[in-house]
Coordinates of C-alpha atoms in Angstrom, one line a residue:
M4 CA 0.0 0.0 0.0
N5 CA 1.3 3.4 -0.9
R6 CA 0.3 6.7 0.8
Y7 CA 0.3 10.1 -0.8
A8 CA -0.9 13.5 0.1
L9 CA -2.0 16.1 -2.4
T10 CA -2.4 19.7 -1.4
F11 CA -3.9 22.8 -3.2
P12 CA -5.2 26.2 -2.1
V13 CA -8.7 27.6 -2.6
R14 CA -9.8 31.2 -2.7
P15 CA -10.3 33.1 0.6
E16 CA -13.9 32.9 1.8
S17 CA -14.5 29.8 -0.3
E18 CA -13.6 27.4 2.5
A19 CA -17.2 26.5 3.5
A20 CA -18.3 26.0 -0.2
V21 CA -15.3 23.8 -0.9
A22 CA -15.8 21.7 2.2
E23 CA -19.4 21.1 1.2
I24 CA -18.5 20.1 -2.3
L25 CA -15.8 17.7 -1.2
A26 CA -18.0 16.1 1.4
D27 CA -21.2 15.8 -0.6
Y28 CA -20.6 13.4 -3.5
A29 CA -20.8 9.6 -4.0
G30 CA -17.5 7.9 -3.6
P31 CA -15.8 6.6 -6.9
P32 CA -15.5 2.9 -7.7
P33 CA -12.2 1.5 -6.4
G34 CA -11.0 0.4 -9.8
R35 CA -9.8 -3.1 -10.9
P36 CA -13.2 -4.7 -10.2
Q37 CA -11.9 -8.2 -11.1
A38 CA -8.6 -7.9 -9.2
A39 CA -7.8 -9.2 -5.8
R40 CA -7.0 -5.7 -4.5
P41 CA -8.6 -2.5 -5.7
L42 CA -6.6 0.6 -6.8
L43 CA -8.0 2.7 -4.0
D44 CA -8.1 1.7 -0.4
R45 CA -8.9 4.9 1.5
T46 CA -9.1 8.7 0.8
S47 CA -9.4 11.4 3.4
V48 CA -9.8 15.2 2.9
F49 CA -8.6 17.7 5.5
M50 CA -8.7 21.5 5.5
A51 CA -6.8 24.2 7.4
G52 CA -8.2 27.6 6.3
P53 CA -7.9 27.8 2.5
V54 CA -5.5 24.8 2.3
V55 CA -6.9 21.5 1.2
V56 CA -5.0 18.2 1.8
R57 CA -6.2 14.9 0.4
V58 CA -4.5 11.8 1.8
V59 CA -4.9 8.7 -0.4
D60 CA -3.9 5.1 0.2
I61 CA -3.5 3.3 -3.2
V62 CA -1.8 0.3 -4.6
C63 CA -0.6 2.0 -7.8
P64 CA 1.4 5.1 -8.9
P65 CA -0.5 8.4 -8.2
E66 CA -0.8 9.1 -12.0
V67 CA -2.7 5.8 -12.4
A68 CA -5.1 6.6 -9.6
I69 CA -5.7 10.2 -10.9
R70 CA -6.4 8.8 -14.4
H71 CA -8.9 6.4 -12.9
L72 CA -10.6 9.0 -10.8
A73 CA -10.7 11.6 -13.6
A74 CA -12.7 9.2 -15.8
Q75 CA -15.5 8.9 -13.2
P76 CA -18.6 11.1 -13.8
Q77 CA -19.0 12.0 -10.1
I78 CA -15.4 13.2 -10.0
Q79 CA -15.8 15.2 -13.2
A80 CA -18.9 16.9 -11.6
V81 CA -16.9 17.7 -8.4
E82 CA -14.1 19.2 -10.5
Q83 CA -16.5 21.5 -12.3
R84 CA -18.0 22.6 -9.0
L85 CA -14.6 23.3 -7.5
R86 CA -13.1 25.3 -10.4
P87 CA -14.5 28.7 -9.5
H88 CA -13.0 28.3 -6.0
L89 CA -9.5 27.2 -7.0
V90 CA -6.5 29.6 -6.8
Q91 CA -4.9 27.7 -9.7
D92 CA -7.2 26.3 -12.3
R93 CA -6.7 22.6 -13.3
D94 CA -7.9 20.2 -15.9
L95 CA -7.7 16.5 -15.1
S96 CA -9.4 15.4 -18.3
D97 CA -6.0 15.2 -20.2
A98 CA -2.6 13.7 -19.4
D99 CA -0.8 17.0 -19.4
G100 CA -3.3 18.5 -17.0
R101 CA -2.9 15.6 -14.6
R102 CA 0.9 15.8 -14.7
R103 CA 0.8 19.5 -13.9
F104 CA -1.6 18.9 -11.0
L105 CA 0.6 16.2 -9.6
A106 CA 3.8 18.1 -10.0
G107 CA 2.3 21.1 -8.2
S108 CA 0.5 19.3 -5.4
V109 CA 2.2 16.1 -4.2
M110 CA 3.7 16.3 -0.7
R111 CA 6.8 14.3 0.1
V112 CA 6.5 11.6 2.8
V113 CA 9.0 12.4 5.5
A114 CA 8.1 9.5 7.7
S115 CA 5.3 6.8 7.7
R116 CA 4.8 4.2 10.4
N117 CA 1.9 1.9 10.8
G118 CA 1.3 0.7 14.4
H119 CA -2.0 -1.1 13.8
A120 CA -4.1 -3.1 11.3
G121 CA -7.3 -1.9 9.8
H122 CA -8.8 1.6 9.3
L123 CA -8.6 3.6 12.5
P124 CA -10.0 7.2 12.8
R125 CA -7.7 9.9 11.4
A126 CA -6.7 13.3 12.6
A127 CA -4.2 15.8 11.2
A128 CA -2.4 19.0 12.2
F129 CA -1.1 21.7 9.8
Y130 CA 2.1 23.7 10.1
R131 CA 3.4 26.5 8.0
A132 CA 7.1 26.7 8.8
L133 CA 9.3 29.8 8.9
P134 CA 11.8 30.1 6.0
G135 CA 14.3 27.3 6.2
K136 CA 12.6 25.5 9.1
A137 CA 10.3 23.0 7.5
G138 CA 12.8 20.2 7.5
E139 CA 13.4 20.6 11.2
V140 CA 9.6 20.7 11.9
A141 CA 9.1 17.5 9.9
R142 CA 11.9 15.7 11.7
L143 CA 10.7 16.6 15.1
L144 CA 7.2 15.4 14.3
A145 CA 8.6 12.2 12.8
D146 CA 10.6 11.5 15.9
E147 CA 7.6 12.2 18.1
G148 CA 5.6 9.4 16.5
S149 CA 8.5 6.8 16.5
D150 CA 7.6 5.2 19.9
S151 CA 3.8 5.4 19.7
G152 CA 1.5 2.5 18.9
C153 CA -0.6 4.5 16.5
G154 CA -0.1 5.1 12.8
T155 CA 1.6 8.3 12.0
T156 CA 2.7 9.9 8.7
V157 CA 4.5 13.3 8.2
F158 CA 4.2 15.0 4.8
R159 CA 6.0 18.1 3.6
R160 CA 5.8 20.4 0.6
R161 CA 8.0 23.5 0.7
D162 CA 7.2 25.3 4.0
V163 CA 4.0 23.3 4.7
V164 CA 4.1 20.2 7.0
V165 CA 1.1 18.0 7.7
H166 CA 1.1 15.4 10.5
L167 CA -1.4 12.6 10.1
V168 CA -2.3 10.2 13.0
E169 CA -4.5 7.1 12.9
S170 CA -5.5 6.1 16.4
S171 CA -8.6 5.2 18.3
D172 CA -7.4 7.6 21.0
G173 CA -7.2 10.6 18.7
M174 CA -4.2 13.0 18.8
P175 CA -3.3 16.3 20.5
A176 CA -4.8 19.3 18.7
V177 CA -1.3 20.5 17.7
P178 CA 1.5 18.0 18.6
L179 CA 4.7 19.5 20.1
A180 CA 3.1 23.0 20.1
D181 CA 5.6 24.5 22.5
R182 CA 8.7 23.0 20.9
L183 CA 7.6 23.9 17.4
A184 CA 6.4 27.5 18.2
P185 CA 9.8 29.1 17.4
L186 CA 9.9 27.3 14.0
V187 CA 6.4 28.0 12.6
D188 CA 4.1 30.9 11.9
V189 CA 1.0 28.7 11.7
A190 CA 0.2 25.6 13.7
C191 CA -3.4 24.4 13.9
P192 CA -5.6 21.2 13.9
M193 CA -7.1 20.4 10.5
S194 CA -10.8 19.9 9.9
L195 CA -11.7 16.4 8.6
V196 CA -14.0 17.0 5.6
T197 CA -14.5 13.4 4.6
D198 CA -12.9 10.0 5.2
R199 CA -13.8 7.2 2.7
V200 CA -12.8 3.5 2.8
V201 CA -13.5 1.4 -0.3
G202 CA -17.0 0.0 0.1
A203 CA -17.9 2.3 3.0
V204 CA -18.1 6.0 3.9
A205 CA -17.1 7.2 7.3

């Protein structure tokens, strides 16, 4: 199983409309209907202000998953509803558009540890690091989760760091808030917009 995070900004004051759009649509088919394992296992959407982060668990490269999703009518409808709210317009209907979207939105996985089996509840925290400090923020968060029994993944793209935790006990609103305060100008819990497992919606 491969885990990716995709992030993109929306226009200020569009947050409520975007959250409604992303929460209010039927989940796409998992792909590979005749295969032992589907392409898609789980997808979760979080928001922190105008920043959207979608975490996906897939068994294929992200370009394959995006191509599958872009072919689904319900995803095409969602994309049309989103377009007026996006800071950067995108077109997932062609290969060049999908490549540009992935190049501009994929977050790097700094650390990923699974301390459990199954699909536990997810929570996430968002950090915007000060210039030159994102690497240190990501390392501190990765070290924080190394001894826990929960699943934890740290993503980074430029100065943005996202800390995802999967646990039945939840997570602190902003992990390591005191230690990270000198390194960030924004640190906040993210709102969970939707969390979908193949065959079920949570």
